[in-house]
Each structure stands twice: as structure tokens, then as C-alpha cells.
Amino acid sequence: MHRAAFAAARMHGPGGKPTPSIVLGYRGVEDRWSALSEEWWAHVDTSAHWETKQEALRAYGTQMRASGPRSVEQVRLIDAAAGSSLAVDHAETFVPYRLAY
């Protein structure tokens, strides 16, 4: 996954494939162990979409757990903590691989 993000962030000359201005990698619950190695993150307000996200998480029953880091409740708490940095209800955290406007 990280290799794909780095490939997407690679600059291309004129006439080459389009270069995206923003490449973000989703920071999942298992990525918390690497929090100290990331210099900074991008937070995106997802408050208006929490109910839809909850339904989507429940649709992946084999991936989710009743408790612990892969529970819907823990994901909600992580999103709420990220949202507090934006003064909103919920947010998702991303690692920026490329930001060029």
C-alpha cells in the first residue's frame, strides 16, 4: 500500500501521466504503533457521514470484532478523538504523502 502511495506521489514531466496534487494514506487502528514516526497528519471532518461509515463497518463482519481496536465502538472513539482536534464530532486521520497545490 505504501509503495502505491509513493508511486502516485512521484513527479512526472510534461506529457506524462497526470500527477495528483494530494496523496493521502488512511491511518487505520493498527497504525497507531507508528504514530511517533509520522511527522504530521491530515484530519478530514467526517461527522456528516458517521452513520454511513458505521453501516459500512458492520457490513464487514469478518473484519470487525465485538471489542478492542477493530470494534465499531473503538473506531468511533478514534474518530471522535481525531474530530476533537478540528472541534467537530468525527474525523478520519490520514498520512500525507504528497501535498502540492
mmCIF file of N, CA, C and O in Angstrom:
data_model
loop_
_atom_site.group_PDB
_atom_site.id
_atom_site.type_symbol
_atom_site.label_atom_id
_atom_site.label_comp_id
_atom_site.label_asym_id
_atom_site.label_seq_id
_atom_site.Cartn_x
_atom_site.Cartn_y
_atom_site.Cartn_z
ATOM 1 N N MET A 1 0.818 -1.180 0.000
ATOM 2 C CA MET A 1 0.000 0.000 0.000
ATOM 3 C C MET A 1 0.867 1.251 0.000
ATOM 4 O O MET A 1 0.622 2.176 -0.753
ATOM 5 N N HIS A 2 1.885 1.268 0.865
ATOM 6 C CA HIS A 2 2.734 2.454 0.919
ATOM 7 C C HIS A 2 3.483 2.651 -0.397
ATOM 8 O O HIS A 2 3.668 3.776 -0.837
ATOM 9 N N ARG A 3 3.909 1.574 -1.034
ATOM 10 C CA ARG A 3 4.600 1.692 -2.318
ATOM 11 C C ARG A 3 3.691 2.320 -3.374
ATOM 12 O O ARG A 3 4.139 3.115 -4.188
ATOM 13 N N ALA A 4 2.417 1.952 -3.344
ATOM 14 C CA ALA A 4 1.469 2.528 -4.301
ATOM 15 C C ALA A 4 1.321 4.026 -4.060
ATOM 16 O O ALA A 4 1.248 4.813 -5.004
ATOM 17 N N ALA A 5 1.287 4.432 -2.791
ATOM 18 C CA ALA A 5 1.167 5.857 -2.480
ATOM 19 C C ALA A 5 2.404 6.611 -2.934
ATOM 20 O O ALA A 5 2.314 7.704 -3.496
ATOM 21 N N PHE A 6 3.571 6.040 -2.700
ATOM 22 C CA PHE A 6 4.795 6.706 -3.133
ATOM 23 C C PHE A 6 4.863 6.781 -4.655
ATOM 24 O O PHE A 6 5.319 7.781 -5.214
ATOM 25 N N ALA A 7 4.407 5.746 -5.333
ATOM 26 C CA ALA A 7 4.386 5.770 -6.801
ATOM 27 C C ALA A 7 3.431 6.852 -7.296
ATOM 28 O O ALA A 7 3.729 7.571 -8.254
ATOM 29 N N ALA A 8 2.293 6.997 -6.640
ATOM 30 C CA ALA A 8 1.324 8.021 -7.028
ATOM 31 C C ALA A 8 1.870 9.425 -6.777
ATOM 32 O O ALA A 8 1.528 10.372 -7.482
ATOM 33 N N ALA A 9 2.724 9.553 -5.773
ATOM 34 C CA ALA A 9 3.275 10.862 -5.423
ATOM 35 C C ALA A 9 4.457 11.255 -6.304
ATOM 36 O O ALA A 9 4.876 12.408 -6.288
ATOM 37 N N ARG A 10 4.982 10.330 -7.071
ATOM 38 C CA ARG A 10 6.145 10.600 -7.923
ATOM 39 C C ARG A 10 5.810 11.645 -8.987
ATOM 40 O O ARG A 10 4.764 11.607 -9.612
ATOM 41 N N MET A 11 6.702 12.585 -9.174
ATOM 42 C CA MET A 11 6.507 13.642 -10.177
ATOM 43 C C MET A 11 6.704 13.073 -11.584
ATOM 44 O O MET A 11 7.531 12.198 -11.796
ATOM 45 N N HIS A 12 5.976 13.613 -12.539
ATOM 46 C CA HIS A 12 6.095 13.223 -13.941
ATOM 47 C C HIS A 12 6.239 14.475 -14.782
ATOM 48 O O HIS A 12 5.654 15.512 -14.495
ATOM 49 N N GLY A 13 7.005 14.364 -15.829
ATOM 50 C CA GLY A 13 7.251 15.508 -16.706
ATOM 51 C C GLY A 13 6.071 15.807 -17.607
ATOM 52 O O GLY A 13 5.063 15.096 -17.608
ATOM 53 N N PRO A 14 6.217 16.868 -18.398
ATOM 54 C CA PRO A 14 5.149 17.238 -19.336
ATOM 55 C C PRO A 14 4.841 16.086 -20.285
ATOM 56 O O PRO A 14 5.736 15.405 -20.761
ATOM 57 N N GLY A 15 3.587 15.866 -20.546
ATOM 58 C CA GLY A 15 3.174 14.794 -21.439
ATOM 59 C C GLY A 15 3.071 13.440 -20.752
ATOM 60 O O GLY A 15 2.599 12.482 -21.340
ATOM 61 N N GLY A 16 3.530 13.356 -19.522
ATOM 62 C CA GLY A 16 3.436 12.099 -18.769
ATOM 63 C C GLY A 16 2.065 11.960 -18.142
ATOM 64 O O GLY A 16 1.156 12.758 -18.380
ATOM 65 N N LYS A 17 1.921 10.927 -17.338
ATOM 66 C CA LYS A 17 0.623 10.745 -16.690
ATOM 67 C C LYS A 17 0.371 11.880 -15.705
ATOM 68 O O LYS A 17 1.313 12.488 -15.189
ATOM 69 N N PRO A 18 -0.900 12.201 -15.451
ATOM 70 C CA PRO A 18 -1.214 13.289 -14.528
ATOM 71 C C PRO A 18 -0.656 13.002 -13.134
ATOM 72 O O PRO A 18 -0.667 11.860 -12.680
ATOM 73 N N THR A 19 -0.163 14.017 -12.484
ATOM 74 C CA THR A 19 0.363 13.889 -11.127
ATOM 75 C C THR A 19 -0.669 14.442 -10.156
ATOM 76 O O THR A 19 -1.047 15.607 -10.271
ATOM 77 N N PRO A 20 -1.148 13.640 -9.214
ATOM 78 C CA PRO A 20 -2.145 14.144 -8.263
ATOM 79 C C PRO A 20 -1.518 15.189 -7.349
ATOM 80 O O PRO A 20 -0.348 15.095 -6.994
ATOM 81 N N SER A 21 -2.303 16.176 -6.974
ATOM 82 C CA SER A 21 -1.794 17.216 -6.084
ATOM 83 C C SER A 21 -1.803 16.768 -4.630
ATOM 84 O O SER A 21 -1.042 17.277 -3.819
ATOM 85 N N ILE A 22 -2.665 15.815 -4.297
ATOM 86 C CA ILE A 22 -2.743 15.321 -2.920
ATOM 87 C C ILE A 22 -2.792 13.798 -2.939
ATOM 88 O O ILE A 22 -3.593 13.207 -3.673
ATOM 89 N N VAL A 23 -1.928 13.170 -2.146
ATOM 90 C CA VAL A 23 -1.962 11.721 -1.949
ATOM 91 C C VAL A 23 -1.958 11.492 -0.446
ATOM 92 O O VAL A 23 -1.026 11.885 0.254
ATOM 93 N N LEU A 24 -3.038 10.897 0.060
ATOM 94 C CA LEU A 24 -3.181 10.638 1.488
ATOM 95 C C LEU A 24 -3.311 9.145 1.729
ATOM 96 O O LEU A 24 -3.994 8.454 0.983
ATOM 97 N N GLY A 25 -2.676 8.656 2.772
ATOM 98 C CA GLY A 25 -2.809 7.260 3.178
ATOM 99 C C GLY A 25 -3.662 7.191 4.430
ATOM 100 O O GLY A 25 -3.391 7.894 5.418
ATOM 101 N N TYR A 26 -4.702 6.369 4.418
ATOM 102 C CA TYR A 26 -5.584 6.244 5.583
ATOM 103 C C TYR A 26 -4.808 5.664 6.750
ATOM 104 O O TYR A 26 -4.040 4.721 6.604
ATOM 105 N N ARG A 27 -5.009 6.225 7.892
ATOM 106 C CA ARG A 27 -4.342 5.749 9.097
ATOM 107 C C ARG A 27 -5.343 4.932 9.905
ATOM 108 O O ARG A 27 -6.205 5.475 10.580
ATOM 109 N N GLY A 28 -5.242 3.606 9.801
ATOM 110 C CA GLY A 28 -6.181 2.711 10.469
ATOM 111 C C GLY A 28 -5.828 2.452 11.919
ATOM 112 O O GLY A 28 -4.812 2.920 12.429
ATOM 113 N N VAL A 29 -6.671 1.669 12.572
ATOM 114 C CA VAL A 29 -6.477 1.410 14.000
ATOM 115 C C VAL A 29 -5.170 0.668 14.281
ATOM 116 O O VAL A 29 -4.564 0.852 15.323
ATOM 117 N N GLU A 30 -4.723 -0.165 13.355
ATOM 118 C CA GLU A 30 -3.481 -0.902 13.572
ATOM 119 C C GLU A 30 -2.248 -0.036 13.368
ATOM 120 O O GLU A 30 -1.145 -0.423 13.715
ATOM 121 N N ASP A 31 -2.421 1.145 12.806
ATOM 122 C CA ASP A 31 -1.289 2.031 12.530
ATOM 123 C C ASP A 31 -0.918 2.912 13.709
ATOM 124 O O ASP A 31 0.008 3.699 13.616
ATOM 125 N N ARG A 32 -1.598 2.801 14.811
ATOM 126 C CA ARG A 32 -1.321 3.661 15.971
ATOM 127 C C ARG A 32 0.092 3.445 16.512
ATOM 128 O O ARG A 32 0.677 4.340 17.076
ATOM 129 N N TRP A 33 0.660 2.275 16.345
ATOM 130 C CA TRP A 33 2.003 2.000 16.850
ATOM 131 C C TRP A 33 3.059 2.866 16.175
ATOM 132 O O TRP A 33 4.108 3.143 16.726
ATOM 133 N N SER A 34 2.774 3.328 14.951
ATOM 134 C CA SER A 34 3.753 4.139 14.217
ATOM 135 C C SER A 34 3.502 5.636 14.371
ATOM 136 O O SER A 34 4.106 6.433 13.659
ATOM 137 N N ALA A 35 2.652 6.029 15.302
ATOM 138 C CA ALA A 35 2.265 7.435 15.432
ATOM 139 C C ALA A 35 3.463 8.350 15.665
ATOM 140 O O ALA A 35 3.493 9.473 15.177
ATOM 141 N N LEU A 36 4.458 7.879 16.386
ATOM 142 C CA LEU A 36 5.604 8.736 16.680
ATOM 143 C C LEU A 36 6.510 8.929 15.479
ATOM 144 O O LEU A 36 7.259 9.901 15.415
ATOM 145 N N SER A 37 6.459 8.013 14.520
ATOM 146 C CA SER A 37 7.343 8.139 13.362
ATOM 147 C C SER A 37 6.779 9.057 12.280
ATOM 148 O O SER A 37 7.508 9.471 11.390
ATOM 149 N N GLU A 38 5.509 9.382 12.355
ATOM 150 C CA GLU A 38 4.894 10.281 11.376
ATOM 151 C C GLU A 38 5.032 11.720 11.854
ATOM 152 O O GLU A 38 4.678 12.036 12.983
ATOM 153 N N GLU A 39 5.541 12.574 10.997
ATOM 154 C CA GLU A 39 5.761 13.959 11.402
ATOM 155 C C GLU A 39 4.464 14.729 11.578
ATOM 156 O O GLU A 39 4.355 15.555 12.469
ATOM 157 N N TRP A 40 3.501 14.504 10.722
ATOM 158 C CA TRP A 40 2.215 15.180 10.849
ATOM 159 C C TRP A 40 1.157 14.434 10.077
ATOM 160 O O TRP A 40 1.473 13.570 9.270
ATOM 161 N N TRP A 41 -0.112 14.781 10.335
ATOM 162 C CA TRP A 41 -1.244 14.090 9.742
ATOM 163 C C TRP A 41 -2.240 15.098 9.199
ATOM 164 O O TRP A 41 -2.232 16.262 9.577
ATOM 165 N N ALA A 42 -3.103 14.622 8.348
ATOM 166 C CA ALA A 42 -4.219 15.427 7.844
ATOM 167 C C ALA A 42 -5.501 14.841 8.428
ATOM 168 O O ALA A 42 -5.699 13.632 8.400
ATOM 169 N N HIS A 43 -6.338 15.692 8.986
ATOM 170 C CA HIS A 43 -7.625 15.258 9.542
ATOM 171 C C HIS A 43 -8.740 15.765 8.634
ATOM 172 O O HIS A 43 -8.726 16.922 8.220
ATOM 173 N N VAL A 44 -9.701 14.892 8.344
ATOM 174 C CA VAL A 44 -10.826 15.252 7.475
ATOM 175 C C VAL A 44 -12.122 15.071 8.267
ATOM 176 O O VAL A 44 -12.378 13.993 8.819
ATOM 177 N N ASP A 45 -12.918 16.125 8.327
ATOM 178 C CA ASP A 45 -14.197 16.082 9.034
ATOM 179 C C ASP A 45 -15.137 15.097 8.344
ATOM 180 O O ASP A 45 -15.474 15.256 7.183
ATOM 181 N N THR A 46 -15.534 14.065 9.070
ATOM 182 C CA THR A 46 -16.452 13.053 8.531
ATOM 183 C C THR A 46 -17.741 12.981 9.350
ATOM 184 O O THR A 46 -18.473 12.002 9.266
ATOM 185 N N SER A 47 -18.007 14.006 10.137
ATOM 186 C CA SER A 47 -19.160 13.997 11.037
ATOM 187 C C SER A 47 -20.469 13.695 10.321
ATOM 188 O O SER A 47 -21.295 12.923 10.816
ATOM 189 N N ALA A 48 -20.656 14.285 9.166
ATOM 190 C CA ALA A 48 -21.915 14.108 8.425
ATOM 191 C C ALA A 48 -22.064 12.697 7.882
ATOM 192 O O ALA A 48 -23.155 12.302 7.468
ATOM 193 N N HIS A 49 -20.997 11.918 7.905
ATOM 194 C CA HIS A 49 -21.011 10.582 7.295
ATOM 195 C C HIS A 49 -20.817 9.447 8.297
ATOM 196 O O HIS A 49 -20.643 8.300 7.894
ATOM 197 N N TRP A 50 -20.845 9.751 9.606
ATOM 198 C CA TRP A 50 -20.572 8.705 10.586
ATOM 199 C C TRP A 50 -21.567 7.550 10.510
ATOM 200 O O TRP A 50 -21.191 6.384 10.577
ATOM 201 N N GLU A 51 -22.843 7.827 10.344
ATOM 202 C CA GLU A 51 -23.845 6.752 10.276
ATOM 203 C C GLU A 51 -23.562 5.830 9.090
ATOM 204 O O GLU A 51 -23.652 4.604 9.205
ATOM 205 N N THR A 52 -23.214 6.402 7.951
ATOM 206 C CA THR A 52 -22.883 5.598 6.766
ATOM 207 C C THR A 52 -21.628 4.779 7.011
ATOM 208 O O THR A 52 -21.553 3.610 6.643
ATOM 209 N N LYS A 53 -20.632 5.378 7.655
ATOM 210 C CA LYS A 53 -19.398 4.647 7.961
ATOM 211 C C LYS A 53 -19.690 3.492 8.903
ATOM 212 O O LYS A 53 -19.172 2.387 8.731
ATOM 213 N N GLN A 54 -20.530 3.721 9.890
ATOM 214 C CA GLN A 54 -20.892 2.670 10.839
ATOM 215 C C GLN A 54 -21.558 1.497 10.120
ATOM 216 O O GLN A 54 -21.229 0.340 10.374
ATOM 217 N N GLU A 55 -22.471 1.791 9.213
ATOM 218 C CA GLU A 55 -23.121 0.734 8.424
ATOM 219 C C GLU A 55 -22.090 -0.022 7.588
ATOM 220 O O GLU A 55 -22.145 -1.245 7.482
ATOM 221 N N ALA A 56 -21.156 0.704 6.988
ATOM 222 C CA ALA A 56 -20.122 0.066 6.168
ATOM 223 C C ALA A 56 -19.226 -0.834 7.020
ATOM 224 O O ALA A 56 -18.886 -1.946 6.605
ATOM 225 N N LEU A 57 -18.857 -0.376 8.211
ATOM 226 C CA LEU A 57 -18.027 -1.195 9.098
ATOM 227 C C LEU A 57 -18.755 -2.480 9.484
ATOM 228 O O LEU A 57 -18.173 -3.566 9.487
ATOM 229 N N ARG A 58 -20.022 -2.355 9.792
ATOM 230 C CA ARG A 58 -20.806 -3.544 10.176
ATOM 231 C C ARG A 58 -20.980 -4.511 9.011
ATOM 232 O O ARG A 58 -21.146 -5.709 9.206
ATOM 233 N N ALA A 59 -20.912 -4.009 7.789
ATOM 234 C CA ALA A 59 -21.029 -4.871 6.609
ATOM 235 C C ALA A 59 -19.825 -5.797 6.472
ATOM 236 O O ALA A 59 -19.897 -6.817 5.799
ATOM 237 N N TYR A 60 -18.719 -5.430 7.098
ATOM 238 C CA TYR A 60 -17.505 -6.258 7.060
ATOM 239 C C TYR A 60 -17.371 -7.023 8.366
ATOM 240 O O TYR A 60 -16.388 -6.889 9.092
ATOM 241 N N GLY A 61 -18.362 -7.852 8.643
ATOM 242 C CA GLY A 61 -18.425 -8.590 9.905
ATOM 243 C C GLY A 61 -17.204 -9.438 10.196
ATOM 244 O O GLY A 61 -16.795 -9.580 11.348
ATOM 245 N N THR A 62 -16.584 -10.011 9.161
ATOM 246 C CA THR A 62 -15.403 -10.848 9.407
ATOM 247 C C THR A 62 -14.178 -10.014 9.756
ATOM 248 O O THR A 62 -13.213 -10.541 10.314
ATOM 249 N N GLN A 63 -14.196 -8.727 9.448
ATOM 250 C CA GLN A 63 -13.070 -7.848 9.744
ATOM 251 C C GLN A 63 -13.197 -7.165 11.100
ATOM 252 O O GLN A 63 -12.200 -6.790 11.702
ATOM 253 N N MET A 64 -14.426 -6.991 11.563
ATOM 254 C CA MET A 64 -14.674 -6.269 12.804
ATOM 255 C C MET A 64 -14.751 -7.246 13.980
ATOM 256 O O MET A 64 -14.966 -8.435 13.796
ATOM 257 N N ARG A 65 -14.569 -6.725 15.184
ATOM 258 C CA ARG A 65 -14.617 -7.522 16.402
ATOM 259 C C ARG A 65 -15.641 -6.898 17.356
ATOM 260 O O ARG A 65 -16.001 -5.739 17.230
ATOM 261 N N ALA A 66 -16.067 -7.684 18.352
ATOM 262 C CA ALA A 66 -17.033 -7.191 19.333
ATOM 263 C C ALA A 66 -16.405 -6.157 20.266
ATOM 264 O O ALA A 66 -17.075 -5.253 20.758
ATOM 265 N N SER A 67 -15.100 -6.278 20.508
ATOM 266 C CA SER A 67 -14.397 -5.316 21.359
ATOM 267 C C SER A 67 -12.959 -5.184 20.865
ATOM 268 O O SER A 67 -12.511 -5.947 20.014
ATOM 269 N N GLY A 68 -12.271 -4.200 21.398
ATOM 270 C CA GLY A 68 -10.878 -4.000 21.005
ATOM 271 C C GLY A 68 -10.741 -3.027 19.848
ATOM 272 O O GLY A 68 -11.708 -2.372 19.445
ATOM 273 N N PRO A 69 -9.522 -2.922 19.286
ATOM 274 C CA PRO A 69 -9.260 -1.895 18.275
ATOM 275 C C PRO A 69 -10.064 -2.038 16.990
ATOM 276 O O PRO A 69 -10.251 -1.074 16.271
ATOM 277 N N ARG A 70 -10.569 -3.229 16.691
ATOM 278 C CA ARG A 70 -11.358 -3.421 15.468
ATOM 279 C C ARG A 70 -12.856 -3.454 15.742
ATOM 280 O O ARG A 70 -13.626 -3.939 14.932
ATOM 281 N N SER A 71 -13.281 -2.916 16.863
ATOM 282 C CA SER A 71 -14.715 -2.832 17.144
ATOM 283 C C SER A 71 -15.245 -1.506 16.608
ATOM 284 O O SER A 71 -14.525 -0.517 16.505
ATOM 285 N N VAL A 72 -16.525 -1.486 16.273
ATOM 286 C CA VAL A 72 -17.153 -0.264 15.774
ATOM 287 C C VAL A 72 -17.051 0.832 16.833
ATOM 288 O O VAL A 72 -16.758 1.995 16.512
ATOM 289 N N GLU A 73 -17.224 0.470 18.092
ATOM 290 C CA GLU A 73 -17.150 1.464 19.166
ATOM 291 C C GLU A 73 -15.747 2.073 19.264
ATOM 292 O O GLU A 73 -15.592 3.276 19.430
ATOM 293 N N GLN A 74 -14.712 1.260 19.139
ATOM 294 C CA GLN A 74 -13.350 1.790 19.208
ATOM 295 C C GLN A 74 -13.048 2.697 18.011
ATOM 296 O O GLN A 74 -12.412 3.732 18.164
ATOM 297 N N VAL A 75 -13.517 2.322 16.832
ATOM 298 C CA VAL A 75 -13.336 3.173 15.651
ATOM 299 C C VAL A 75 -14.053 4.498 15.868
ATOM 300 O O VAL A 75 -13.521 5.570 15.551
ATOM 301 N N ARG A 76 -15.250 4.443 16.470
ATOM 302 C CA ARG A 76 -15.989 5.680 16.767
ATOM 303 C C ARG A 76 -15.196 6.557 17.730
ATOM 304 O O ARG A 76 -15.076 7.774 17.532
ATOM 305 N N LEU A 77 -14.605 5.957 18.757
ATOM 306 C CA LEU A 77 -13.826 6.726 19.726
ATOM 307 C C LEU A 77 -12.588 7.348 19.083
ATOM 308 O O LEU A 77 -12.231 8.493 19.378
ATOM 309 N N ILE A 78 -11.938 6.602 18.206
ATOM 310 C CA ILE A 78 -10.761 7.135 17.498
ATOM 311 C C ILE A 78 -11.167 8.291 16.601
ATOM 312 O O ILE A 78 -10.502 9.328 16.560
ATOM 313 N N ASP A 79 -12.282 8.133 15.879
ATOM 314 C CA ASP A 79 -12.781 9.211 15.015
ATOM 315 C C ASP A 79 -13.200 10.426 15.838
ATOM 316 O O ASP A 79 -12.999 11.564 15.419
ATOM 317 N N ALA A 80 -13.784 10.189 17.016
ATOM 318 C CA ALA A 80 -14.180 11.294 17.890
ATOM 319 C C ALA A 80 -12.944 12.033 18.413
ATOM 320 O O ALA A 80 -12.941 13.270 18.479
ATOM 321 N N ALA A 81 -11.896 11.299 18.765
ATOM 322 C CA ALA A 81 -10.658 11.941 19.229
ATOM 323 C C ALA A 81 -10.038 12.770 18.119
ATOM 324 O O ALA A 81 -9.592 13.907 18.349
ATOM 325 N N ALA A 82 -10.008 12.229 16.900
ATOM 326 C CA ALA A 82 -9.480 12.993 15.766
ATOM 327 C C ALA A 82 -10.360 14.212 15.497
ATOM 328 O O ALA A 82 -9.855 15.303 15.191
ATOM 329 N N GLY A 83 -11.669 14.054 15.630
ATOM 330 C CA GLY A 83 -12.589 15.164 15.415
ATOM 331 C C GLY A 83 -12.397 16.285 16.425
ATOM 332 O O GLY A 83 -12.567 17.464 16.095
ATOM 333 N N SER A 84 -12.005 15.921 17.635
ATOM 334 C CA SER A 84 -11.814 16.955 18.656
ATOM 335 C C SER A 84 -10.692 17.920 18.270
ATOM 336 O O SER A 84 -10.708 19.076 18.682
ATOM 337 N N SER A 85 -9.740 17.466 17.459
ATOM 338 C CA SER A 85 -8.668 18.372 17.021
ATOM 339 C C SER A 85 -9.178 19.410 16.027
ATOM 340 O O SER A 85 -8.535 20.433 15.825
ATOM 341 N N LEU A 86 -10.350 19.142 15.426
ATOM 342 C CA LEU A 86 -10.965 20.089 14.493
ATOM 343 C C LEU A 86 -12.199 20.760 15.093
ATOM 344 O O LEU A 86 -12.871 21.521 14.409
ATOM 345 N N ALA A 87 -12.526 20.415 16.334
ATOM 346 C CA ALA A 87 -13.733 20.902 17.006
ATOM 347 C C ALA A 87 -14.986 20.444 16.267
ATOM 348 O O ALA A 87 -15.946 21.198 16.100
ATOM 349 N N VAL A 88 -14.966 19.176 15.800
ATOM 350 C CA VAL A 88 -16.126 18.554 15.159
ATOM 351 C C VAL A 88 -16.376 17.213 15.843
ATOM 352 O O VAL A 88 -15.571 16.754 16.647
ATOM 353 N N ASP A 89 -17.479 16.563 15.505
ATOM 354 C CA ASP A 89 -17.826 15.298 16.161
ATOM 355 C C ASP A 89 -16.917 14.141 15.763
ATOM 356 O O ASP A 89 -16.482 13.373 16.606
ATOM 357 N N HIS A 90 -16.652 13.996 14.470
ATOM 358 C CA HIS A 90 -15.844 12.870 13.986
ATOM 359 C C HIS A 90 -14.932 13.313 12.852
ATOM 360 O O HIS A 90 -15.310 14.161 12.039
ATOM 361 N N ALA A 91 -13.754 12.706 12.781
ATOM 362 C CA ALA A 91 -12.824 12.966 11.685
ATOM 363 C C ALA A 91 -12.007 11.703 11.446
ATOM 364 O O ALA A 91 -11.863 10.865 12.330
ATOM 365 N N GLU A 92 -11.476 11.572 10.243
ATOM 366 C CA GLU A 92 -10.554 10.485 9.930
ATOM 367 C C GLU A 92 -9.168 11.080 9.767
ATOM 368 O O GLU A 92 -9.012 12.233 9.353
ATOM 369 N N THR A 93 -8.166 10.279 10.085
ATOM 370 C CA THR A 93 -6.784 10.733 10.040
ATOM 371 C C THR A 93 -6.066 10.086 8.867
ATOM 372 O O THR A 93 -6.214 8.892 8.625
ATOM 373 N N PHE A 94 -5.290 10.895 8.164
ATOM 374 C CA PHE A 94 -4.528 10.428 7.013
ATOM 375 C C PHE A 94 -3.078 10.870 7.139
ATOM 376 O O PHE A 94 -2.796 11.918 7.717
ATOM 377 N N VAL A 95 -2.183 10.068 6.572
ATOM 378 C CA VAL A 95 -0.779 10.436 6.477
ATOM 379 C C VAL A 95 -0.583 11.055 5.100
ATOM 380 O O VAL A 95 -0.874 10.415 4.092
ATOM 381 N N PRO A 96 -0.138 12.310 5.020
ATOM 382 C CA PRO A 96 0.069 12.927 3.705
ATOM 383 C C PRO A 96 1.383 12.460 3.079
ATOM 384 O O PRO A 96 2.437 12.570 3.684
ATOM 385 N N TYR A 97 1.291 11.906 1.886
ATOM 386 C CA TYR A 97 2.475 11.504 1.133
ATOM 387 C C TYR A 97 2.872 12.598 0.152
ATOM 388 O O TYR A 97 4.024 12.695 -0.222
ATOM 389 N N ARG A 98 1.889 13.371 -0.292
ATOM 390 C CA ARG A 98 2.167 14.458 -1.212
ATOM 391 C C ARG A 98 1.096 15.528 -1.083
ATOM 392 O O ARG A 98 -0.090 15.245 -1.129
ATOM 393 N N LEU A 99 1.532 16.748 -0.895
ATOM 394 C CA LEU A 99 0.628 17.901 -0.874
ATOM 395 C C LEU A 99 1.268 18.955 -1.773
ATOM 396 O O LEU A 99 2.279 19.546 -1.426
ATOM 397 N N ALA A 100 0.699 19.157 -2.946
ATOM 398 C CA ALA A 100 1.197 20.170 -3.869
ATOM 399 C C ALA A 100 -0.003 20.828 -4.533
ATOM 400 O O ALA A 100 -0.783 20.164 -5.188
ATOM 401 N N TYR A 101 -0.144 22.093 -4.340
ATOM 402 C CA TYR A 101 -1.325 22.779 -4.855
ATOM 403 C C TYR A 101 -1.036 23.501 -6.135
ATOM 404 O O TYR A 101 -0.213 24.209 -6.370
#
